[in-house]
Amino acid sequence: MKKAYTILKAYKALKKPLLIMKLTLVLMFVCTIQSWAGVNAQTITINANNKEITKVLSAIEKQGNFRFIYNSRLKDLKQKVSVSFTNALIKDVLQQLFAGTSLTYLEMENNLVAIKSVEADEIDIRVTGKITNSSGEAVPGVTVRVKGSTTGTSSGTDGTYALNVPDDATLVFSSVGYEDEEVIVGGRTTIDVTLKSAVKLIDQVIVVGYGTARKKDLTGSVASVSGAELAKQPVLTATQAVQGKVAGVQVITSGDPNALPIIRIRGTGTMLGGANPLYVVDGVINDDIRNINSADITSMEILKDASATAIYGMRAANGVVLITTKKGRVGRMQINYDATLGIKEASNLVNMAGANQYAGYANEASVYYGSGDSIVTKAQLLNGGNTDWYDEILKTGFFQNHNLSLSGGSEKINYFLSAGMLTDEGIIRTNDFKRFTIRNNNDYKITSKFKVSTLLSYARSDVRNVDLGAFNVAYRAAPYVPAKLNGLYGNTSLSNNVGNPILDQDKNNNSGIGDRFQANLVAEFKPLTWLTLRSSYGIDKNNFRSVLYGFKYANQGPDNVFTTSGSNQVRPNSRLTVTEVQGNRWVWDNTATMAKKFGDHNFNLLVGTTAEQIRLNEIGGSRIDVPEDEDQWYLNAGATLGATNVNSGDKSTRNSYLSRLNYNYKDKYFLTATGRYDGTSRLPKDNRWGFFPSVGAGWVISSESFMNDQKTFDNLKLRASYGKVGNDGIPSNAFTALATPNLPYFFNGTEVLNFRLEQLFDPQIRWEVTTEVNLGLDFALLQNKLSGSVDVYDRKTEDALVRIKTPTILGDDEYITNAATFTNKGVELALDWKDKVNNDWNYSIGANAAFNQNRIKNLNGGTAIPDGGVGGQGTTTLSDNGQPIGSFYLWEAIGIFQTAQEISGSAQPSAKPGDLIYRDVDGNKLIDAKDRVFQGSYQPKVTYGVNASLGYKNLDLSVNGYGTGGGKIYNGKKAARGDFRDNIETDVAKNRWTPNNTGTGVPRANLNELPASTYFLEKGDFFRINNLTLGYTLGSGVLSRVKMESLRIYATVQNLATFTKYTGFTPEISSDNTLAGGIESSIYPTTRTFAFGVNVGF
Amino acid sequence: MKNKYIITALLIGSVVASGCKKDFLEVEPQGQTTEVLALTDASAANKLIGGVYNTLYLGGFGKTTVGFLWAVSNDVASDDADKGSTPGDFSPLGEIDNFTHTSTNFIFDNIWSGHYSGIVAANKAIDILNKSTIEAAAKNRLLGEARFLRGFYYFNMVRFFGQVPKIISVPLPSEGNSDALNTRAPVAEIYAAIIDDLQFAADNLPLKGESTTQTGRANKGAAQAFLAKVYLYQKNWQKVFDLTNAVISSGKYSLVTDYNLIFREKSVGGQGGNNNSESIFEVQTGVNAGENAVSPLYSNSQGARGRGGWNDLGFGFNTPTSDLAGIYEGGDTRRNATIIFINPSTPAPATGTVLWDGLRIPSKDSVENDRYNYKAYHSPTAESPQVTSNKDTKPKNIRLMRYSEVLLMYAEAAAMLGNADGANKLNQVRSRTNLLPATLSQANVWKERRTELAMEADRFLDLVRQGRAGVVLRAHGKAFVDGKHELFPVPQAQRDLSGNRLTQNNGYQ
């Protein structure tokens, strides 16, 4: 080490400004430097005739007086010279020796002489080329390395690379999923490489829980999506980009800029704690990945069956999403910059009646079926406007996303540093969202056996939220009221009891700043070749500060903001509410992995422990009369009168022991056995620990000898698995009674704060356990052009934790207990076809579909759970045995009464012509609660996705779409009629039943809210062209002139078109309420994004 | 080599053994009172009872005990009041007005659920009090208060819904599904439980003004008065007589001279105001930081509703009928103290209506309805404003039992028992409002009850008690069906949750 240090010092002296950019070169130089020891003599006598300079130098060294250091690859050292000196000084000798070359020298202490070329890089030649695979597709991300050195680069998105290397170097090309390829440069400047397809897809190494595995080793159902694929779409969260790409994974997105997409893997298997999957980012468990920049992701794996997920035991019941972020690779520094800029708009709205249509409908309802008075007067109509409230509350939003990353590495350190900035303004007025992310993933190889890694990420989000109630208000508000006139707001509350949504948007500021810091330190020690010990400690600090300011405004007097006074929309005092939520989590994993081979028997055994603590602390308060100036929005600036303060917290812990054995025989027969013993503080002491085992087996049929002669199948593998996983996703204290505090009452005129112990609880709640059987077949045929898989599963959740609605005779409405069984049975299919037509053309087509059947069994000892309240209609869903979770339970509208005669004999004697006819199910001539029937649920019976890509020379075109079938949506905003003066949809206004328009399906003009019925239930089937992207990659020839490695420009449309018969905003309802997931009410409409982007590599 | 294996084994062992401390998974609730803490907290007993009183605030459009939905649905069902507001507004209340209501009307669910919230809170408080070790006298007093409230709530329930599940202990949540709890107990059984509770309260609570009681807490007089009313519904005239006599002879109560002042917040010349001399039990409200020491919307829902151009007082529900306005005898000061009359716009100049605090309500062209409930009025200028002037949270104390009702119960019992002293009590009520004495008869007491207690959520239940609800209400133009509409339907939502084990009242099936 000491010697290396001296040499480095010498080099520094030689070339003072040592640029970081040249770090790789330095290392290269250091590694190849040679040195000789010398003795004490000052003059030189030498004769040389037509000899290489190096030979001359070594002859001088042999005399013992001088030592030289130089890079033996310096070209000019090979020049032949003829010199003759007797007792000459070293400087004279060298001056003559180097005449006519680029070489210079520097005398140092102890007769050490450093030799350097003035043209440092001259010795290297620039090699460029393109890397393709056997089907001719460009392979990006291939590491290109000079053998025996640390010089390297990687190929760009178009598969091209460029690298300065010694002309006699050997290049090593390596990439996951391909065999390494070695090529001797031999002075060539263009080297195109075709990586061998001998490496099958199934040898891909993918991330599994607490380790990695070859795809071949898997006995469970795991889907993998590359990071490049995820970063392609202009969306915030990586999971959004998975929509339609993985069979059996339903991703429901919202147009809301900062929404976490709802993900259902193989149906809804739980009701509580969210049916969302577990996220694991770089090995650290997580439940929110909105802080992860998609551009930082290497790959995402989705674990679907118990054999794959059981290693996550209690957290895995809803499937697991593993995310691996990028790391640096040995080689020169790579710089990448991506940018996307675009606009967003609502993809679909509802046409509301205009002022005249509205007045016609409302007045008809009142005059013919109500009090007889007109609701809207002629004067109101003449003096009013014709407002499209959706136009008023919406805007076109700007979207941009910039990512810059640096990565590289040397023998000792690999680094990846990235920064990202995303802006999504949303499509509703005053809405805004910005996110800044920074990530630094480094690996430090301390010794060959000991490695330390750090993964640090910080995300800051600035959000301004809007009350989504505006969508409902805009639906209801009377169209003749102007939104705003001469700076004053239209008084909607006078005309139909809703507030002016524009005023509400302008007079509320609901902003927040989120800070999320994640740090993970991993130490890996390999004391023996077959043993890896790993310890990982991760913290996750998630803070959110929200500031909600409600401006003061009056409905009369000097501060009046309305065109006509007398609104009941008023805020006499400004109010500031500040809330700060601090989340602190730590997770500590310790594992030992033992991998050994005994002949044809391969064993890989993992044992480990993990512990986790989650703490939440919320602190905040509210004040009135805080000044309007944003700089004054602090609690101290408000009045003490009416001040409120809150501070509450939560804490929970988990502790687990885990083990997994992977065994295979001759890479033909595979076995995975997993066991995890989990404890959680969220369950009562006696029921706290649960054991979750799984076993999986795989058989690679194509490796059998009897398959040797066939040419059809490149791969054929059968998988089977069985296992149990759990779920503890319930609130921390569900098994103890907690008091409701701070309940005031006045005694002797003085306020006293009291409490009530009213929370219902089950002191004996226990694990919710999901048992899953999976049978799968993977295949690849026709030289891997066609690949795919089929999976059949049966998933059963027993002792399911449900929030049981109780009769209110128990005080509370509901409590949590184990009281249900759910089943999800289904089939998943995935097919991919990839082909290269010729050197210019290639294409791929993929399709997947999943069929799932969800059922409830043994619910609550037989009592069904109603939910899904809509306006005054009461509940609309009933989760009952034999039905899917959240099934609609409604009267069946079977037509419209046309005549009084029809009515008189019917079950609805008080109906009027034009009213809906409901089916009298029990035939008792009375339409009542017993006539409600199950009408299906929001859960689709099939979800599917298709994607295709086409490449022609430098152009690439890709399209993907997805859809669902068999789900139902209740049009809640249409059904909930809060006031008889609410606006109606154009379709209702136009097509309503009248004595002159009898052939319609729309009932007569109505003052009242109609009861809950199938009239409001619609098919939720849809197909969406989710993304269309056209890209152009510039050739490397052009780029090398501007010092770029790669450049791609593209145009993309997210959510191009949706084909559906559903008449509301969107058939995709992003709801976490599993019992009532398909009711449209105040939802953020889905958005369409048009964007342009660029990817640049340096 | 051997050492290497030992070290390896130790390393692997340490990984596996690196679990946590034994109590790592023992996590107590953070910053929240648990049942265990409640038992050890010295002031817990008081706080628990206070928590039961807090259920008197349940209201708004949600679960309620004596709040907005309870008050207005009782009045609107009777001939005292119409639904009010605009014709289409709040149709569930309109259904009650027209007797077209069904079991899915959410008002019933909220009245049912609100009352059970109160009952369960009382049960829980009683359960913990019984386990606690505080001194016996104080314990019995607190138990008395909890049992008073429970008895009171059951009395509302049995009159409104008839049979209801009888729950007077703390069942486990898992028992929520049991047949026993999901079965409606016979009316007589409920009444027996009510009497048991109120009798305990009457026996253990101090008299008004004693050092151990406070304004706002239930006392002996309140327990006796409500017990008397329970017996009134049972037609146990002797008990009614004895209990009202006890209240009267306690000497703790007297009529407020000026009827106008009874429903004000502040007294005038020592007369009237909150907790006045004739107040026996009332919901205590107040101004506090959270603005939650009120029965939400109680006053606002009944405030005069504007038609635009006027910063109105509220939603305009529960408007006194012209029938009620016409029933008062000439000179009866209660008429103008009970009803805010909106004046016609023509002939000009329209003067509007000036209220007691000087606030002027415009005339009919700017106001939605003809009459409003004066007893629910809370003055925005002369009475306590809420912190944010939020109209929804006006601090209006709700009078639940007044001395005049005790006098009228006494009079009715006396009339039935043939005790001539009843006339004195009846005429004590009449003379306060400048009316000439009337002869003592049950009919005259009934008539007096209507005008004295108008718009105080008594009339409908009283008519049913009197057995003439059908006759009176049909004459008033309502579609009252005998044998059905005496009771309201058991909420369908609760029947669904009980797996239909809760039976339905006659005519609502």
XYZ file of N, CA, C and O in Angstrom, chain A residues 336-459:
496
model
N -26.713 10.415 -17.367
C -27.951 10.319 -18.132
C -28.893 11.437 -17.742
O -28.996 11.792 -16.572
N -29.546 11.960 -18.738
C -30.542 12.995 -18.472
C -31.807 12.645 -19.248
O -31.747 12.350 -20.437
N -32.915 12.625 -18.538
C -34.211 12.388 -19.185
C -35.128 13.545 -18.859
O -35.112 14.044 -17.741
N -35.910 13.913 -19.818
C -36.900 14.959 -19.543
C -38.194 14.636 -20.268
O -38.181 14.110 -21.371
N -39.289 14.912 -19.615
C -40.598 14.762 -20.235
C -41.373 16.029 -19.935
O -41.380 16.496 -18.799
N -41.996 16.592 -20.943
C -42.821 17.775 -20.738
C -44.144 17.564 -21.425
O -44.173 17.048 -22.556
N -45.207 17.950 -20.775
C -46.491 17.732 -21.411
C -47.620 18.458 -20.721
O -47.409 19.238 -19.791
N -48.798 18.185 -21.192
C -49.985 18.770 -20.580
C -50.970 17.662 -20.241
O -50.983 16.608 -20.865
N -51.813 17.959 -19.237
C -52.825 16.995 -18.807
C -54.203 17.623 -18.907
O -54.357 18.819 -18.661
N -55.147 16.801 -19.223
C -56.535 17.269 -19.238
C -57.425 16.127 -18.779
O -57.003 14.973 -18.770
N -58.640 16.465 -18.401
C -59.583 15.417 -17.993
C -59.896 14.576 -19.217
O -60.147 15.114 -20.305
N -59.838 13.263 -19.055
C -60.052 12.441 -20.243
C -61.532 12.301 -20.577
O -61.883 12.041 -21.701
N -62.374 12.474 -19.606
C -63.797 12.339 -19.886
C -64.605 13.097 -18.836
O -64.322 13.015 -17.660
N -65.589 13.850 -19.285
C -66.463 14.541 -18.333
C -67.899 14.168 -18.638
O -68.170 13.410 -19.551
N -68.778 14.736 -17.853
C -70.190 14.441 -18.041
C -70.860 15.716 -18.517
O -70.574 16.798 -18.011
N -71.714 15.592 -19.521
C -72.422 16.776 -20.008
C -73.600 17.093 -19.110
O -74.501 16.284 -18.936
N -73.562 18.304 -18.544
C -74.654 18.707 -17.675
C -75.630 19.583 -18.460
O -75.268 20.232 -19.444
N -76.878 19.621 -17.983
C -77.897 20.420 -18.649
C -77.521 21.894 -18.600
O -76.967 22.371 -17.608
N -77.811 22.613 -19.669
C -77.623 24.055 -19.688
C -78.769 24.729 -18.959
O -79.712 24.076 -18.502
N -78.692 26.057 -18.865
C -79.666 26.806 -18.062
C -81.112 26.536 -18.494
O -81.991 26.301 -17.662
N -81.365 26.566 -19.796
C -82.741 26.387 -20.256
C -83.233 24.961 -20.031
O -84.354 24.740 -19.577
N -82.365 24.009 -20.359
C -82.743 22.602 -20.137
C -83.027 22.361 -18.654
O -83.974 21.691 -18.276
N -82.155 22.946 -17.830
C -82.288 22.784 -16.392
C -83.603 23.355 -15.905
O -84.367 22.719 -15.175
N -83.895 24.607 -16.340
C -85.130 25.257 -15.899
C -86.341 24.451 -16.347
O -87.299 24.261 -15.598
N -86.273 23.940 -17.575
C -87.388 23.148 -18.092
C -87.638 21.925 -17.237
O -88.778 21.624 -16.855
N -86.571 21.243 -16.882
C -86.703 20.021 -16.093
C -87.222 20.333 -14.694
O -88.192 19.747 -14.214
N -86.561 21.315 -14.040
C -86.907 21.622 -12.646
C -88.344 22.142 -12.550
O -89.100 21.739 -11.656
N -88.707 23.003 -13.475
C -90.059 23.556 -13.411
C -91.114 22.504 -13.720
O -92.163 22.460 -13.093
N -90.792 21.621 -14.659
C -91.748 20.543 -14.954
C -91.964 19.678 -13.714
O -93.086 19.327 -13.362
N -90.850 19.385 -13.044
C -90.950 18.543 -11.847
C -91.805 19.215 -10.790
O -92.663 18.589 -10.168
N -91.604 20.510 -10.607
C -92.313 21.215 -9.545
C -93.766 21.499 -9.922
O -94.669 21.305 -9.123
N -93.966 21.912 -11.163
C -95.316 22.297 -11.571
C -96.226 21.078 -11.683
O -97.343 21.071 -11.198
N -95.697 19.996 -12.286
C -96.556 18.826 -12.499
C -96.562 17.860 -11.313
O -97.507 17.149 -11.094
N -95.451 17.801 -10.624
C -95.358 16.745 -9.593
C -95.090 17.307 -8.199
O -94.901 16.563 -7.262
N -95.035 18.637 -8.064
C -94.701 19.205 -6.767
C -95.695 20.262 -6.342
O -96.905 20.104 -6.534
N -95.178 21.356 -5.830
C -96.027 22.385 -5.246
C -96.829 23.144 -6.286
O -97.791 23.830 -5.958
N -96.428 23.044 -7.547
C -97.118 23.802 -8.579
C -96.411 25.085 -8.939
O -96.685 25.699 -9.964
N -95.471 25.503 -8.078
C -94.720 26.730 -8.364
C -93.536 26.413 -9.268
O -92.979 25.329 -9.220
N -93.159 27.420 -10.047
C -91.943 27.267 -10.833
C -90.744 27.355 -9.900
O -90.743 28.117 -8.942
N -89.729 26.587 -10.200
C -88.510 26.653 -9.394
C -87.596 27.751 -9.927
O -87.042 28.540 -9.182
N -87.477 27.789 -11.251
C -86.650 28.829 -11.855
C -87.589 29.798 -12.559
O -88.407 29.400 -13.385
N -87.489 31.068 -12.200
C -88.377 32.042 -12.812
C -87.769 32.555 -14.113
O -86.572 32.419 -14.349
N -88.637 33.138 -14.903
C -88.195 33.679 -16.183
C -87.135 34.754 -15.945
O -86.131 34.834 -16.652
N -87.381 35.563 -14.915
C -86.449 36.654 -14.616
C -85.076 36.107 -14.247
O -84.043 36.600 -14.718
N -85.093 35.047 -13.454
C -83.808 34.441 -13.057
C -83.054 33.940 -14.281
O -81.841 34.094 -14.400
N -83.802 33.368 -15.191
C -83.190 32.778 -16.375
C -82.638 33.868 -17.293
O -81.545 33.764 -17.837
N -83.447 34.951 -17.444
C -83.039 36.040 -18.334
C -81.825 36.787 -17.789
O -80.936 37.177 -18.530
N -81.830 36.977 -16.464
C -80.733 37.732 -15.869
C -79.519 36.871 -15.551
O -78.476 37.375 -15.154
N -79.711 35.567 -15.681
C -78.621 34.665 -15.302
C -77.708 34.336 -16.454
O -77.806 34.899 -17.550
N -76.800 33.435 -16.218
C -75.861 33.018 -17.249
C -76.146 31.600 -17.681
O -77.251 31.090 -17.494
N -75.178 30.997 -18.294
C -75.286 29.595 -18.667
C -73.937 28.968 -18.369
O -73.069 28.894 -19.220
N -73.789 28.567 -17.120
C -72.477 28.159 -16.641
C -72.269 26.659 -16.786
O -73.121 25.872 -16.388
N -71.139 26.296 -17.393
C -70.720 24.897 -17.343
C -69.750 24.808 -16.175
O -68.600 25.220 -16.264
N -70.245 24.297 -15.076
C -69.446 24.328 -13.842
C -68.175 23.504 -13.951
O -67.185 23.785 -13.286
N -68.214 22.464 -14.773
C -66.971 21.687 -14.937
C -65.894 22.532 -15.604
O -64.730 22.491 -15.229
N -66.314 23.318 -16.621
C -65.343 24.228 -17.247
C -64.742 25.159 -16.211
O -63.576 25.515 -16.281
N -65.580 25.568 -15.267
C -65.136 26.563 -14.286
C -64.139 25.989 -13.292
O -63.182 26.646 -12.905
N -64.361 24.762 -12.873
C -63.479 24.232 -11.818
C -62.230 23.546 -12.368
O -61.310 23.261 -11.625
N -62.223 23.293 -13.674
C -61.099 22.543 -14.230
C -60.110 23.442 -14.951
O -60.382 24.591 -15.255
N -58.957 22.893 -15.216
C -57.933 23.600 -15.964
C -57.126 22.564 -16.747
O -57.283 21.367 -16.554
N -56.270 23.047 -17.616
C -55.316 22.161 -18.260
C -54.051 22.215 -17.424
O -53.556 23.286 -17.092
N -53.549 21.073 -17.061
C -52.393 21.043 -16.163
C -51.100 20.807 -16.921
O -51.069 20.153 -17.961
N -50.042 21.348 -16.397
C -48.727 21.181 -16.979
C -48.015 20.035 -16.262
O -48.142 19.873 -15.055
N -47.316 19.253 -17.036
C -46.589 18.118 -16.453
C -45.146 18.155 -16.916
O -44.881 18.374 -18.090
N -44.225 17.999 -16.015
C -42.838 17.853 -16.440
C -42.099 16.950 -15.476
O -42.434 16.843 -14.299
N -41.094 16.301 -16.018
C -40.319 15.356 -15.226
C -38.893 15.393 -15.736
O -38.643 15.199 -16.919
N -37.967 15.728 -14.870
C -36.551 15.768 -15.250
C -35.772 14.840 -14.340
O -35.958 14.852 -13.136
N -34.888 14.075 -14.928
C -34.048 13.190 -14.136
C -32.626 13.270 -14.625
O -32.367 13.222 -15.819
N -31.705 13.376 -13.694
C -30.297 13.416 -14.032
C -29.610 12.393 -13.149
O -29.835 12.363 -11.936
N -28.789 11.544 -13.758
C -28.101 10.567 -12.922
C -26.642 10.424 -13.317
O -26.272 10.623 -14.476
N -25.823 10.111 -12.348
C -24.412 9.821 -12.550
C -24.177 8.445 -11.967
O -24.639 8.149 -10.874
N -23.443 7.620 -12.685
C -23.116 6.346 -12.078
C -21.815 5.827 -12.646
O -21.385 6.215 -13.726
N -21.212 4.953 -11.898
C -19.945 4.384 -12.331
C -19.345 3.610 -11.183
O -20.014 3.319 -10.193
N -18.080 3.303 -11.322
C -17.494 2.575 -10.213
C -16.099 2.093 -10.513
O -15.621 2.151 -11.653
N -15.466 1.679 -9.476
C -14.133 1.134 -9.591
C -14.111 -0.169 -8.813
O -15.145 -0.660 -8.362
N -12.954 -0.707 -8.632
C -12.833 -1.953 -7.915
C -13.408 -1.857 -6.501
O -14.004 -2.770 -5.986
N -13.207 -0.707 -5.870
C -13.575 -0.561 -4.468
C -14.946 0.091 -4.254
O -15.626 -0.174 -3.284
N -15.280 1.009 -5.143
C -16.514 1.780 -4.910
C -17.362 1.817 -6.178
O -16.855 2.111 -7.253
N -18.607 1.505 -6.024
C -19.568 1.726 -7.097
C -20.541 2.784 -6.627
O -20.957 2.766 -5.471
N -20.917 3.682 -7.516
C -21.787 4.759 -7.070
C -22.898 5.001 -8.061
O -22.746 4.781 -9.261
N -24.021 5.433 -7.524
C -25.141 5.878 -8.355
C -25.748 7.077 -7.653
O -26.080 7.016 -6.473
N -25.828 8.161 -8.369
C -26.380 9.383 -7.790
C -27.403 9.925 -8.762
O -27.119 10.055 -9.951
N -28.590 10.207 -8.282
C -29.578 10.746 -9.211
C -30.417 11.812 -8.541
O -30.585 11.827 -7.324
N -30.900 12.701 -9.356
C -31.811 13.731 -8.868
C -32.972 13.811 -9.835
O -32.787 13.653 -11.048
N -34.150 13.999 -9.316
C -35.320 14.070 -10.168
C -36.233 15.202 -9.738
O -36.293 15.555 -8.558
N -36.907 15.777 -10.696
C -37.845 16.858 -10.383
C -39.091 16.623 -11.221
O -38.995 16.467 -12.432
N -40.219 16.562 -10.548
C -41.464 16.291 -11.253
C -42.498 17.343 -10.866
O -42.618 17.698 -9.698
N -43.198 17.842 -11.853
C -44.285 18.786 -11.592
C -45.544 18.225 -12.227
O -45.507 17.811 -13.382
N -46.601 18.169 -11.466
C -47.882 17.729 -12.009
C -48.942 18.656 -11.441
O -49.253 18.605 -10.259
N -49.438 19.518 -12.287
C -50.364 20.541 -11.781
C -51.772 20.023 -11.558
O -52.587 20.704 -10.962
N -52.043 18.819 -12.051
C -53.415 18.333 -11.901
C -54.341 19.073 -12.842
O -53.929 19.976 -13.574
N -55.602 18.694 -12.823
C -56.520 19.286 -13.793
C -57.629 20.065 -13.122
O -58.550 20.525 -13.771
N -57.561 20.197 -11.818
C -58.586 20.982 -11.142
C -57.931 22.253 -10.619
O -56.784 22.229 -10.192
N -58.629 23.335 -10.711
C -58.070 24.647 -10.340
C -57.423 24.608 -8.961
O -57.940 23.975 -8.041
N -56.343 25.306 -8.836
C -55.546 25.489 -7.615
C -54.793 24.229 -7.188
O -53.970 24.281 -6.296
N -55.053 23.116 -7.827
C -54.329 21.884 -7.522
C -52.891 22.013 -8.035
O -52.658 22.624 -9.068
N -51.964 21.466 -7.307
C -50.577 21.498 -7.767
C -49.776 20.448 -7.014
O -50.088 20.123 -5.873
N -48.765 19.945 -7.676
C -47.899 18.971 -7.015
C -46.495 19.037 -7.601
O -46.321 19.107 -8.808
N -45.512 19.067 -6.712
C -44.115 19.046 -7.154
C -43.378 18.033 -6.300
O -43.635 17.892 -5.113
N -42.464 17.334 -6.934
C -41.665 16.377 -6.172
C -40.210 16.493 -6.580
O -39.888 16.550 -7.760
N -39.366 16.535 -5.601
C -37.937 16.525 -5.851
C -37.376 15.277 -5.185
O -37.681 14.998 -4.036
N -36.591 14.521 -5.927
C -36.019 13.313 -5.321
C -34.513 13.300 -5.529
O -34.001 13.799 -6.528
N -33.836 12.736 -4.579
C -32.406 12.535 -4.740
C -32.092 11.165 -4.165
O -32.659 10.753 -3.156
N -31.244 10.439 -4.875
C -30.909 9.086 -4.433
C -29.428 8.849 -4.597
O -28.823 9.280 -5.574
N -28.838 8.200 -3.618
C -27.429 7.863 -3.684
C -27.261 6.429 -3.196
O -27.482 6.133 -2.034
N -26.927 5.536 -4.122
C -26.696 4.135 -3.773
C -25.223 3.828 -4.002
O -24.744 3.901 -5.122
N -24.513 3.510 -2.957
C -23.086 3.214 -3.098
C -22.748 1.837 -2.535
O -23.322 1.405 -1.543
N -21.783 1.189 -3.178
C -21.227 -0.067 -2.657
C -19.750 0.150 -2.371
O -19.046 0.714 -3.202
N -19.329 -0.324 -1.216
C -17.920 -0.208 -0.858
C -17.383 -1.614 -0.621
O -17.854 -2.298 0.286
N -16.411 -2.017 -1.455
C -15.806 -3.339 -1.235
C -14.581 -3.141 -0.364
O -13.530 -2.704 -0.838
N -14.747 -3.438 0.895
C -13.656 -3.171 1.834
C -12.569 -4.228 1.680
O -11.394 -3.925 1.560
N -12.976 -5.483 1.640
C -12.050 -6.543 1.273
C -12.818 -7.443 0.328
O -13.999 -7.198 0.047
N -12.150 -8.480 -0.152
C -12.852 -9.375 -1.071
C -14.003 -10.097 -0.371
O -14.884 -10.642 -1.008
N -13.977 -10.082 0.953
C -15.015 -10.801 1.689
C -16.028 -9.885 2.354
O -17.026 -10.344 2.877
N -15.738 -8.628 2.360
C -16.571 -7.735 3.148
C -17.007 -6.535 2.314
O -16.184 -5.845 1.736
N -18.297 -6.347 2.260
C -18.846 -5.283 1.430
C -19.861 -4.477 2.254
O -20.622 -5.047 3.029
N -19.844 -3.193 2.075
C -20.818 -2.343 2.745
C -21.548 -1.542 1.677
O -20.934 -1.065 0.728
N -22.846 -1.441 1.819
C -23.621 -0.643 0.868
C -24.451 0.380 1.619
O -24.931 0.111 2.715
N -24.606 1.533 1.006
C -25.533 2.509 1.560
C -26.546 2.847 0.485
O -26.204 2.969 -0.688
N -27.795 2.961 0.897
C -28.845 3.383 -0.015
C -29.551 4.543 0.662
O -30.184 4.372 1.701
N -29.382 5.706 0.093
C -29.958 6.895 0.706
C -30.914 7.534 -0.276
O -30.595 7.681 -1.452
N -32.072 7.897 0.193
C -32.957 8.628 -0.711
C -33.743 9.661 0.066
O -34.090 9.478 1.232
N -33.963 10.757 -0.600
C -34.730 11.837 0.000
C -35.748 12.295 -1.033
O -35.437 12.406 -2.214
N -36.943 12.497 -0.579
C -37.963 13.009 -1.487
C -38.697 14.133 -0.785
O -39.072 14.020 0.377
